[in-house]
Short mmCIF file of C-alpha atoms in Angstrom, two decimals:
data_model
loop_
_atom_site.label_atom_id
_atom_site.label_comp_id
_atom_site.label_asym_id
_atom_site.label_seq_id
_atom_site.Cartn_x
_atom_site.Cartn_y
_atom_site.Cartn_z
CA MET A 22 -0.11 -0.24 0.08
CA ILE A 23 3.17 2.26 0.74
CA ARG A 24 4.10 1.70 -2.80
CA TYR A 25 1.35 2.05 -4.41
CA ILE A 26 0.66 5.89 -2.57
CA ALA A 27 4.11 6.90 -3.19
CA ARG A 28 3.88 6.06 -6.62
CA ARG A 29 0.60 7.88 -7.26
CA LEU A 30 2.50 10.61 -5.68
CA GLY A 31 5.51 10.77 -7.53
CA ILE A 32 2.86 10.37 -11.08
CA SER A 33 0.33 13.35 -9.77
CA LEU A 34 3.77 15.73 -9.02
CA LEU A 35 5.19 15.30 -12.53
CA ILE A 36 2.17 16.07 -13.53
CA LEU A 37 1.64 18.77 -11.58
CA LEU A 38 5.59 20.51 -12.71
CA LEU A 39 4.31 20.41 -16.08
CA GLY A 40 1.07 21.39 -16.11
CA SER A 41 2.51 24.56 -14.01
CA LEU A 42 5.28 25.00 -16.96
CA LEU A 43 2.69 24.87 -19.18
CA LEU A 44 -0.13 27.37 -17.55
CA PHE A 45 3.13 29.67 -16.84
CA VAL A 46 3.72 29.25 -20.57
CA LEU A 47 0.54 29.76 -22.01
CA THR A 48 -0.47 33.45 -19.15
CA ILE A 49 3.11 35.20 -20.07
CA ASN A 50 1.94 34.87 -23.80
CA SER A 51 -1.54 35.61 -23.22
CA GLY A 52 -1.46 38.99 -23.82
CA ASP A 53 0.92 42.40 -23.10
CA PRO A 54 0.82 43.38 -19.30
CA LEU A 55 2.18 46.62 -20.08
CA GLU A 56 -0.86 47.62 -22.27
CA ASP A 57 -2.82 50.08 -19.60
CA LEU A 58 0.52 51.66 -18.76
CA ARG A 59 1.24 52.24 -22.39
CA GLU A 60 -1.98 53.72 -23.33
CA SER A 61 -1.76 55.88 -20.52
CA ASN A 62 -0.83 59.94 -19.71
CA ALA A 63 0.34 59.88 -16.33
CA PRO A 64 2.86 62.82 -16.30
CA ASN A 65 4.84 59.55 -14.38
CA ARG A 66 4.59 56.24 -16.82
CA GLU A 67 8.32 55.41 -17.62
CA ASN A 68 8.11 55.27 -13.26
CA LEU A 69 5.22 53.32 -13.66
CA ILE A 70 6.09 50.88 -16.47
CA ASN A 71 9.88 50.86 -15.24
CA GLN A 72 8.16 49.31 -11.69
CA ARG A 73 5.98 47.21 -13.22
CA ILE A 74 8.81 45.88 -15.47
CA SER A 75 11.02 45.37 -11.92
CA PHE A 76 7.47 43.70 -10.43
CA MET A 77 6.98 41.40 -13.20
CA GLY A 78 11.05 40.56 -13.88
CA LEU A 79 9.72 41.74 -17.61
CA ASP A 80 13.28 42.18 -18.41
CA ARG A 81 14.37 38.54 -17.58
CA PRO A 82 13.66 35.67 -19.85
CA TRP A 83 10.56 33.41 -19.36
CA TYR A 84 12.44 30.40 -18.23
CA GLU A 85 14.26 32.52 -15.11
CA ARG A 86 11.10 33.99 -14.11
CA TYR A 87 9.27 30.10 -14.09
CA PHE A 88 12.04 28.73 -11.96
CA ASP A 89 12.30 31.68 -9.42
CA TRP A 90 8.71 30.99 -9.11
CA LEU A 91 9.22 26.89 -9.19
CA GLY A 92 11.96 27.50 -6.77
CA GLY A 93 9.58 29.76 -4.10
CA ALA A 94 6.71 27.07 -3.98
CA SER A 95 9.10 24.54 -4.04
CA LYS A 96 9.71 25.84 -0.47
CA CYS A 97 6.13 25.17 1.04
CA LEU A 98 7.18 21.64 0.86
CA ILE A 99 9.18 23.46 4.19
CA GLY A 100 6.20 25.18 4.73
CA ALA A 101 8.13 28.82 4.10
CA CYS A 102 6.47 28.94 0.56
CA ASP A 103 7.11 32.14 -1.95
CA LEU A 104 5.19 33.14 -4.38
CA GLY A 105 6.67 35.99 -5.14
CA VAL A 106 4.78 39.42 -6.05
CA ASP A 107 1.52 40.44 -7.96
CA ARG A 108 2.46 42.94 -10.42
CA LYS A 109 1.61 46.27 -8.64
CA GLY A 110 4.31 44.40 -5.71
CA GLN A 111 1.86 42.47 -3.80
CA ASP A 112 2.75 39.70 -1.42
CA VAL A 113 0.91 36.75 -3.56
CA GLY A 114 1.56 34.66 -0.52
CA ALA A 115 -0.45 37.03 1.65
CA MET A 116 -3.47 37.07 -1.16
CA VAL A 117 -3.37 33.51 -1.38
CA VAL A 118 -4.33 33.16 2.14
CA THR A 119 -6.98 35.23 2.35
CA ALA A 120 -8.60 34.18 -1.08
CA ALA A 121 -8.20 30.66 -0.27
CA GLY A 122 -9.96 30.88 3.24
CA SER A 123 -12.43 32.66 1.28
CA THR A 124 -13.46 30.12 -0.84
CA LEU A 125 -12.75 26.88 0.72
CA ARG A 126 -15.29 27.85 2.86
CA LEU A 127 -17.25 28.31 0.60
CA VAL A 128 -16.88 24.91 -0.88
CA VAL A 129 -16.53 22.92 2.02
CA LEU A 130 -19.81 23.59 2.85
CA ALA A 131 -20.95 22.84 -0.19
CA THR A 132 -19.81 19.71 -1.16
CA VAL A 133 -20.78 18.44 2.79
CA PHE A 134 -24.05 19.40 1.69
CA ALA A 135 -24.04 18.50 -1.92
CA ILE A 136 -23.06 14.53 -0.70
CA MET A 137 -25.20 14.06 2.18
CA LEU A 138 -28.66 15.47 -0.45
CA GLY A 139 -27.35 13.70 -2.90
CA VAL A 140 -26.48 10.61 -1.62
CA THR A 141 -29.71 10.36 -0.04
CA LEU A 142 -31.30 11.08 -2.47
CA GLY A 143 -29.67 8.39 -4.88
CA ILE A 144 -30.28 5.80 -1.91
CA VAL A 145 -33.77 6.86 -1.73
CA THR A 146 -34.66 6.80 -5.37
CA ALA A 147 -32.72 3.61 -6.11
CA ILE A 148 -35.01 2.14 -3.59
CA ARG A 149 -38.20 3.04 -5.19
CA GLN A 150 -36.84 2.80 -8.61
CA TYR A 151 -39.30 3.92 -10.96
CA SER A 152 -41.80 5.57 -9.15
CA GLY A 153 -42.57 8.48 -9.03
CA PHE A 154 -40.74 9.84 -7.04
CA ASP A 155 -37.48 8.29 -8.51
CA TYR A 156 -39.19 10.13 -11.98
CA ALA A 157 -39.53 13.54 -10.09
CA VAL A 158 -35.91 13.50 -8.80
CA THR A 159 -34.40 12.14 -11.70
CA PHE A 160 -35.61 15.22 -13.94
CA MET A 161 -35.26 18.08 -10.96
CA ALA A 162 -31.31 16.61 -11.20
CA PHE A 163 -31.08 16.76 -15.05
CA VAL A 164 -33.11 20.51 -14.39
CA PHE A 165 -30.28 21.51 -12.27
CA PHE A 166 -27.28 19.90 -13.81
CA SER A 167 -28.11 21.74 -17.16
CA LEU A 168 -28.81 25.12 -15.28
CA PRO A 169 -26.27 28.14 -16.18
CA VAL A 170 -24.57 29.06 -13.24
CA PHE A 171 -25.16 33.29 -13.66
CA TRP A 172 -28.56 32.51 -14.80
CA PHE A 173 -29.84 30.25 -11.44
CA ALA A 174 -27.37 32.38 -8.97
CA VAL A 175 -29.06 36.15 -10.68
CA LEU A 176 -32.60 34.01 -10.23
CA LEU A 177 -31.42 33.42 -6.20
CA LYS A 178 -30.10 37.27 -5.49
CA HIS A 179 -34.14 38.22 -7.18
CA TYR A 180 -35.81 35.49 -4.91
CA ALA A 181 -34.47 34.10 -2.29
CA ALA A 182 -32.59 37.87 -1.43
CA ILE A 183 -34.76 40.47 -2.76
CA GLU A 184 -37.91 39.19 -2.32
CA PHE A 185 -36.78 37.28 1.01
CA ASN A 186 -36.01 40.58 2.48
CA ASN A 187 -39.05 42.22 1.62
CA TRP A 188 -41.05 39.98 3.15
CA ILE A 189 -38.98 39.71 6.65
CA VAL A 190 -39.83 43.04 7.17
CA ASP A 191 -43.80 41.73 8.14
CA ALA A 192 -42.79 37.73 8.17
CA ALA A 193 -46.28 37.22 7.70
CA ILE A 194 -48.25 34.01 5.54
CA SER A 195 -51.48 34.64 4.77
CA PRO A 196 -53.88 31.35 5.30
CA PRO A 197 -54.41 29.83 1.98
CA MET A 198 -49.99 30.03 1.12
CA VAL A 199 -50.06 27.80 4.84
CA LEU A 200 -51.82 25.70 2.91
CA LEU A 201 -50.05 25.07 -0.18
CA PHE A 202 -47.06 24.67 1.90
CA ALA A 203 -48.14 22.13 3.96
CA ALA A 204 -49.57 20.22 0.89
CA VAL A 205 -46.31 20.48 -0.93
CA LEU A 206 -44.28 19.65 1.93
CA ALA A 207 -46.93 16.58 2.78
CA PHE A 208 -46.82 15.08 -1.40
CA ILE A 209 -42.69 15.10 -0.52
CA LEU A 210 -43.58 13.20 1.81
CA MET A 211 -45.27 10.53 0.95
CA ALA A 212 -43.64 10.28 -2.20
CA ALA A 213 -40.76 9.83 -0.54
CA LEU A 214 -41.95 7.47 1.78
CA GLY A 215 -43.85 5.42 -0.49
CA GLY A 216 -46.28 2.37 0.43
CA ASP A 217 -49.78 0.89 -1.65
CA TRP A 218 -52.53 3.79 -0.91
CA LYS A 219 -54.04 3.47 2.62
CA ARG A 220 -50.23 4.28 3.97
CA ARG A 221 -49.83 7.13 1.50
CA LEU A 222 -52.54 9.25 2.57
CA ILE A 223 -52.06 9.03 5.89
CA THR A 224 -48.96 10.00 5.54
CA PHE A 225 -50.32 12.42 3.69
CA GLY A 226 -52.52 13.21 5.83
CA ALA A 227 -50.38 12.56 9.05
CA ALA A 228 -47.88 15.53 7.49
CA PHE A 229 -50.24 17.62 5.61
CA VAL A 230 -51.94 18.44 9.83
CA VAL A 231 -48.14 18.65 11.66
CA PHE A 232 -46.93 21.19 9.03
CA ALA A 233 -50.12 22.99 8.88
CA GLY A 234 -50.25 23.01 12.50
CA ALA A 235 -46.24 24.36 12.91
CA LEU A 236 -46.68 26.95 10.04
CA PHE A 237 -50.27 28.37 11.42
CA TYR A 238 -47.63 28.72 14.58
CA PHE A 239 -45.21 29.76 13.29
CA ASP A 240 -46.97 32.95 11.97
CA ALA A 241 -49.42 33.74 14.89
CA VAL A 242 -45.63 33.87 17.31
CA THR A 243 -44.18 35.68 14.83
CA TRP A 244 -41.31 32.61 14.48
CA PHE A 245 -39.49 34.05 11.77
CA ARG A 246 -38.83 37.19 13.59
CA VAL A 247 -37.92 35.47 16.87
CA PRO A 248 -37.07 32.50 16.04
CA SER A 249 -35.71 30.03 18.34
CA ILE A 250 -34.99 26.35 19.30
CA GLY A 251 -34.89 26.39 22.71
CA LEU A 252 -33.30 23.90 25.33
CA PRO A 253 -36.76 21.81 25.46
CA ILE A 254 -37.13 21.12 21.66
CA PHE A 255 -33.66 20.49 21.70
CA ALA A 256 -33.43 17.49 24.07
CA ILE A 257 -36.60 15.88 22.48
CA ALA A 258 -35.04 16.26 18.81
CA ALA A 259 -31.87 15.34 20.60
CA LEU A 260 -33.85 11.74 21.73
CA ALA A 261 -35.66 11.93 18.46
CA LEU A 262 -32.14 11.70 16.86
CA ALA A 263 -30.28 9.05 18.73
CA ALA A 264 -33.77 6.74 18.64
CA LEU A 265 -33.33 7.38 14.06
CA ILE A 266 -29.59 6.98 14.09
CA VAL A 267 -30.08 3.73 16.12
CA GLN A 268 -32.74 1.92 14.24
CA MET A 269 -31.39 3.03 10.61
CA THR A 270 -27.41 1.65 11.32
CA SER A 271 -27.67 -1.43 13.56
CA GLY A 272 -31.94 -1.80 14.71
CA LEU A 273 -33.13 -1.23 18.79
CA ASP A 274 -32.46 -5.13 19.46
CA ASN A 275 -28.93 -4.14 19.62
CA LYS A 276 -28.69 -3.11 22.95
CA ASN A 277 -24.39 -1.86 22.87
CA VAL A 278 -25.56 0.46 20.52
CA ARG A 279 -28.58 1.46 21.92
CA ASN A 280 -26.84 1.75 25.72
CA ALA A 281 -23.76 3.72 23.86
CA VAL A 282 -25.87 6.25 22.02
CA ALA A 283 -28.18 6.92 24.57
CA THR A 284 -25.35 7.85 27.08
CA THR A 285 -24.05 10.06 24.40
CA THR A 286 -27.34 11.52 24.31
CA VAL A 287 -27.93 11.77 27.98
CA VAL A 288 -24.73 13.53 28.41
CA GLY A 289 -24.82 15.92 26.09
CA ILE A 290 -28.42 17.34 26.66
CA ILE A 291 -27.15 17.69 29.83
CA ALA A 292 -24.15 19.18 28.92
CA TYR A 293 -25.93 21.48 26.27
CA ALA A 294 -28.57 22.36 29.11
CA VAL A 295 -25.38 23.32 31.63
CA LEU A 296 -23.46 25.67 29.44
CA ARG A 297 -25.96 26.85 27.11
CA GLY A 298 -26.05 29.99 28.54
CA THR A 299 -21.99 30.55 28.47
CA LEU A 300 -22.11 29.99 25.26
CA MET A 301 -24.63 32.73 24.86
CA THR A 302 -23.53 35.65 26.62
CA ASN A 303 -19.59 35.32 26.45
CA PRO A 304 -18.95 33.00 23.31
CA SER A 305 -15.83 32.44 20.91
CA THR A 306 -14.87 29.51 18.32
CA LEU A 307 -12.33 28.31 20.62
CA LEU A 308 -15.11 27.35 23.09
CA LEU A 309 -17.15 26.31 20.40
CA PHE A 310 -14.94 24.16 19.13
CA VAL A 311 -13.58 22.57 22.24
CA CYS A 312 -17.34 21.89 23.14
CA LEU A 313 -17.58 20.05 20.00
CA ALA A 314 -14.18 18.13 20.46
CA ALA A 315 -15.35 17.51 23.98
CA ALA A 316 -18.72 15.47 22.69
CA ILE A 317 -16.85 13.49 20.08
CA ALA A 318 -14.89 12.32 22.30
CA VAL A 319 -17.55 11.09 24.69
CA ALA A 320 -19.45 9.36 21.93
CA LEU A 321 -16.30 7.00 20.89
CA ILE A 322 -15.73 6.58 24.85
CA SER A 323 -19.00 5.85 25.23
CA GLY A 324 -18.98 3.05 21.98
CA TYR A 325 -16.07 1.76 22.95
CA PHE A 326 -17.13 0.67 26.85
CA TRP A 327 -20.81 -0.36 25.60
CA GLY A 328 -20.13 -1.39 21.92
CA GLY A 329 -18.98 -5.09 22.64
CA PHE A 330 -19.05 -6.82 19.71
CA SER A 331 -20.76 -4.72 18.01
CA ARG A 332 -18.06 -1.74 19.23
CA ARG A 333 -16.61 -0.30 16.64
CA GLN A 334 -21.22 0.16 15.18
CA ALA A 335 -21.48 1.91 18.79
CA MET A 336 -18.43 4.13 18.59
CA THR A 337 -20.14 5.48 14.57
CA SER A 338 -23.08 5.85 15.31
CA SER A 339 -22.28 7.36 19.12
CA PHE A 340 -20.08 9.49 16.56
CA ILE A 341 -22.61 10.51 13.98
CA TRP A 342 -25.26 11.73 16.85
CA ALA A 343 -22.18 13.79 18.37
CA LEU A 344 -21.41 15.97 15.13
CA LEU A 345 -25.41 15.53 13.99
CA ALA A 346 -26.70 17.51 17.48
CA SER A 347 -23.72 20.00 17.62
CA LEU A 348 -25.13 20.83 14.86
CA LEU A 349 -28.27 21.50 15.88
CA ALA A 350 -27.01 22.98 19.15
CA LEU A 351 -25.30 25.49 16.87
CA ALA A 352 -28.56 26.16 14.83
CA ASP A 353 -30.20 27.06 18.31
CA LEU A 354 -27.38 29.28 19.56
CA ALA A 355 -27.56 31.27 16.28
CA LEU A 356 -31.42 31.14 15.70
CA SER A 357 -31.54 33.16 19.57
CA ASN A 358 -29.68 36.08 18.09
CA TRP A 359 -31.83 36.61 15.12
CA SER A 360 -33.67 38.75 16.12
CA SER A 361 -30.88 40.59 17.64
CA TYR A 362 -28.99 40.58 13.54
CA LEU A 363 -32.32 42.37 11.64
CA ARG A 364 -32.38 44.83 14.22
CA GLU A 365 -28.89 45.75 13.19
CA GLN A 366 -29.52 44.46 9.47
CA PRO A 367 -32.69 44.65 8.43
CA ARG A 368 -32.19 42.93 5.41
CA PRO A 369 -30.12 40.03 6.10
CA ILE A 370 -29.75 38.12 3.25
CA PRO A 371 -26.86 39.77 1.13
CA THR A 372 -26.85 39.46 -2.63
CA ILE A 373 -23.22 40.40 -2.62
CA GLY A 374 -19.38 39.38 -0.68
CA SER A 375 -18.69 37.54 1.76
CA GLU A 376 -18.61 39.54 5.46
CA THR A 377 -20.38 43.45 5.44
CA PRO A 378 -17.27 46.12 5.59
CA ASN A 379 -17.04 47.35 9.51
CA TYR A 380 -19.57 45.28 10.85
CA ASN A 381 -18.78 45.41 14.67
CA SER A 382 -21.28 43.51 16.72
CA THR A 383 -21.46 40.68 18.58
CA TYR A 384 -19.58 37.30 18.26
CA TRP A 385 -23.20 35.77 16.69
CA ASN A 386 -24.09 38.37 15.18
CA HIS A 387 -20.74 38.10 13.30
CA PHE A 388 -21.35 34.70 13.26
CA LEU A 389 -24.96 35.78 11.53
CA ASP A 390 -23.21 37.95 8.77
CA SER A 391 -21.00 35.72 7.44
CA ALA A 392 -23.40 32.59 7.57
CA THR A 393 -26.78 34.50 5.22
CA HIS A 394 -23.34 35.32 2.63
CA LEU A 395 -22.60 31.93 1.99
CA ILE A 396 -26.55 31.55 2.05
CA LEU A 397 -26.97 31.88 -1.55
CA PRO A 398 -23.46 30.90 -3.06
CA THR A 399 -24.06 27.68 -1.26
CA ILE A 400 -27.03 27.22 -2.45
CA VAL A 401 -25.63 27.41 -6.12
CA LEU A 402 -22.39 25.28 -5.63
CA THR A 403 -24.70 22.44 -3.75
CA LEU A 404 -27.73 22.27 -5.91
CA ILE A 405 -25.51 22.23 -9.43
CA SER A 406 -23.07 19.06 -7.11
CA VAL A 407 -26.17 17.44 -5.53
CA ALA A 408 -27.53 16.27 -9.41
CA ALA A 409 -24.49 14.55 -10.37
CA TYR A 410 -24.45 12.90 -6.78
CA THR A 411 -28.08 11.45 -6.82
CA ARG A 412 -27.62 10.31 -10.53
CA TYR A 413 -24.14 8.73 -9.81
CA THR A 414 -25.01 7.49 -6.27
CA ARG A 415 -28.61 5.51 -7.63
CA ALA A 416 -26.94 3.94 -10.25
CA SER A 417 -24.24 1.94 -8.09
CA MET A 418 -26.73 1.45 -5.75
CA LEU A 419 -28.80 -0.24 -8.16
CA ASP A 420 -25.86 -2.35 -9.26
CA VAL A 421 -25.19 -3.47 -6.44
CA LEU A 422 -28.37 -4.64 -5.52
CA ASN A 423 -28.57 -6.50 -8.22
CA GLN A 424 -25.71 -8.49 -7.59
CA ASP A 425 -26.35 -12.66 -5.97
CA TYR A 426 -24.85 -11.64 -2.23
CA ILE A 427 -27.99 -9.30 -2.37
CA ARG A 428 -30.30 -11.56 -2.77
CA THR A 429 -28.60 -14.07 -0.65
CA ALA A 430 -28.54 -11.74 2.40
CA ARG A 431 -32.41 -11.52 1.30
CA SER A 432 -32.24 -15.42 1.35
CA LYS A 433 -31.59 -15.27 4.51
CA GLY A 434 -33.98 -13.31 6.06
CA ILE A 435 -32.13 -10.24 6.80
CA SER A 436 -34.22 -6.74 7.15
CA GLU A 437 -34.61 -4.83 4.68
CA ARG A 438 -32.52 -1.93 6.45
CA LYS A 439 -29.75 -4.37 6.86
CA VAL A 440 -29.59 -4.50 3.25
CA ILE A 441 -29.16 -1.75 2.78
CA THR A 442 -27.46 -0.38 5.39
CA ARG A 443 -24.83 -2.82 5.98
CA HIS A 444 -24.28 -4.52 2.79
CA ALA A 445 -25.35 -2.79 -0.41
CA PHE A 446 -24.46 0.74 0.99
CA ARG A 447 -20.33 0.42 1.87
CA ASN A 448 -19.99 -1.04 -1.61
CA SER A 449 -21.91 1.34 -3.64
CA MET A 450 -20.09 4.12 -1.71
CA ILE A 451 -16.86 2.89 -4.15
CA PRO A 452 -17.04 4.83 -7.32
CA LEU A 453 -18.83 8.12 -5.47
CA ALA A 454 -15.05 8.20 -4.01
CA THR A 455 -13.44 9.23 -6.80
CA ILE A 456 -16.37 11.33 -7.70
CA VAL A 457 -15.71 12.94 -4.61
CA ALA A 458 -12.42 13.99 -5.07
CA PHE A 459 -12.78 15.39 -8.43
CA ASP A 460 -15.36 17.74 -7.17
CA PHE A 461 -14.70 19.17 -4.73
CA ALA A 462 -11.04 20.10 -6.33
CA GLY A 463 -13.35 21.05 -9.45
CA LEU A 464 -15.32 23.50 -6.98
CA ILE A 465 -12.56 25.09 -6.30
CA GLY A 466 -10.99 25.47 -9.67
CA GLY A 467 -14.85 26.14 -10.83
CA ALA A 468 -16.34 28.21 -8.79
CA VAL A 469 -15.04 31.37 -11.07
CA ILE A 470 -18.43 32.06 -12.45
CA THR A 471 -20.16 32.15 -8.83
CA GLU A 472 -17.37 34.61 -7.07
CA THR A 473 -17.61 36.97 -9.91
CA VAL A 474 -22.15 37.03 -9.43
CA PHE A 475 -21.80 37.32 -6.01
CA GLY A 476 -18.99 39.36 -5.26
CA TRP A 477 -16.48 37.07 -3.29
CA GLN A 478 -13.38 37.65 -2.97
CA GLY A 479 -11.75 34.43 -3.72
CA MET A 480 -9.30 32.02 -5.53
CA GLY A 481 -11.24 32.18 -8.27
CA ASN A 482 -11.51 35.58 -8.86
CA MET A 483 -7.36 35.94 -8.20
CA PHE A 484 -7.40 33.74 -10.93
CA LYS A 485 -9.54 35.88 -13.03
CA VAL A 486 -7.93 39.27 -12.20
CA GLY A 487 -4.35 37.81 -12.66
CA LEU A 488 -5.64 36.32 -16.49
CA ALA A 489 -7.19 39.31 -17.28
CA GLN A 490 -3.64 41.50 -16.28
CA VAL A 491 -1.30 39.17 -17.94
CA ASP A 492 -0.23 38.44 -14.19
CA PRO A 493 1.14 35.04 -13.91
CA MET A 494 1.43 35.48 -9.97
CA PRO A 495 -1.69 34.40 -9.57
CA VAL A 496 -2.54 32.48 -11.94
CA MET A 497 0.16 30.52 -10.77
CA ALA A 498 -0.23 30.90 -7.15
CA PHE A 499 -4.30 29.65 -7.99
CA PHE A 500 -2.67 27.06 -9.89
CA LEU A 501 -0.56 25.76 -7.54
CA VAL A 502 -3.57 25.36 -4.33
CA THR A 503 -5.77 24.26 -7.00
CA GLY A 504 -3.73 21.25 -8.51
CA THR A 505 -2.99 20.51 -4.80
CA ALA A 506 -5.88 20.15 -4.14
CA ALA A 507 -6.67 17.11 -7.00
CA VAL A 508 -3.64 15.90 -5.12
CA VAL A 509 -4.63 15.02 -1.90
CA MET A 510 -7.91 14.43 -2.90
CA ASN A 511 -7.44 11.70 -5.06
CA MET A 512 -5.29 10.43 -2.85
CA ILE A 513 -8.06 10.67 -0.06
CA ALA A 514 -9.66 8.33 -2.62
CA ASP A 515 -6.90 6.08 -2.97
CA LEU A 516 -7.17 5.17 0.86
CA ALA A 517 -10.82 5.18 0.65
CA TYR A 518 -10.65 2.64 -1.87
CA ALA A 519 -8.39 0.27 0.60
CA VAL A 520 -11.42 0.87 3.39
CA LEU A 521 -14.10 0.30 1.35
CA ASP A 522 -12.63 -2.45 -0.46
CA PRO A 523 -10.05 -4.16 1.19
CA ARG A 524 -9.19 -6.06 -1.63
CA ILE A 525 -7.42 -3.16 -2.82
CA THR A 526 -3.95 -3.68 -1.54
CA ARG A 527 -1.36 -2.02 -4.18
#
């Protein structure tokens, strides 16, 4: 396995080297970097031209400039990157840190959401093959996959930002709209769960009553302007989440997994009840990460001691609960500060930028400001990517479900839940490992249009500006980050192959 990884790493580095050489040559020959100054009427034009020549090294051969960049970039291996300066003399390394942080914040969220939603829909549509729900999801997947990014982004700007900001002033839902929303949500849930017509009607009726009642309640208490989950609802949701995770992973009859998740749940609820006040009044990023690490540690310890013969499964189930419950707690803390944020930002969903300039407020208001700036570009990237994940997951899952060992498992009387979660799901993930790797690297390099539409100063914007100005240093920095991301993600995909399929050893 080590030889296999070393060989793949060597090939990847060679490809990066050849790719960087080609990109450098293409960039410096794409135009005249002094064109704007040659046409300038500034009295100090000659000084500006000489200064830019000095910054960009235009008085030296191209291969010297390339090897200077290569030497500085190679220092990244020892943590001392030197990516040169742009045509204004600004340090490109500092620009990359800022731009990469902005882009990664967007890309990581979009990738995680796309994987979660796409894989879930792919599994459900494979199980419900040729049903109405399958056809509807397939149709929507092709629609989102075919949408031009810039057009979709503009639509979101209008309907999800401008119209929402107009609505949130009163945040009122008329009774006909409540009934319409409830009916649509109930219909989607009914289609996803399936069953005979009697079961479908019962599902639709129960879901319609629940959704309508919740929307009427939210409208009556103006929940959309003063939202909160609160400790009682958090506890109820945490218990329901624990029951769902146990049922989906091992079944309620497995007392080892059940006890491990139950212990993690009880400890988590008590800990959140104790710490909620502190997290509301004296929050910090470090404190939130410490709480997350503590939750994960409790989950793993609980799974280890309660697991018995199901130790691995108990630790995995407890770990999943800890992550999801932590996200639920974070949502509760953020929503509890939403009304305060609305008083400072009456139009909360922005259409441009990654943060509000010169905005001074509380920790949670800054958190909400960053989160609201992420909403629109994340939705764009997620829905564009989720289409591919849905289709690949469905195809892979159907291929696995038709294998002989799946029929053998069913013939032995194993429950359908165990057949899907234990036997089919893991094997269907092997092809997706490659898709995830390429998609993550592709989103970093392909977010140029999204960043342009939403005014994000990320890697895509740095690449676009560098290319337009015939400035190779920002372009090469973009290539270094995206190329390294592609190599790393493909290496992770190779390791995932070995984990998912033990037959892969070299």
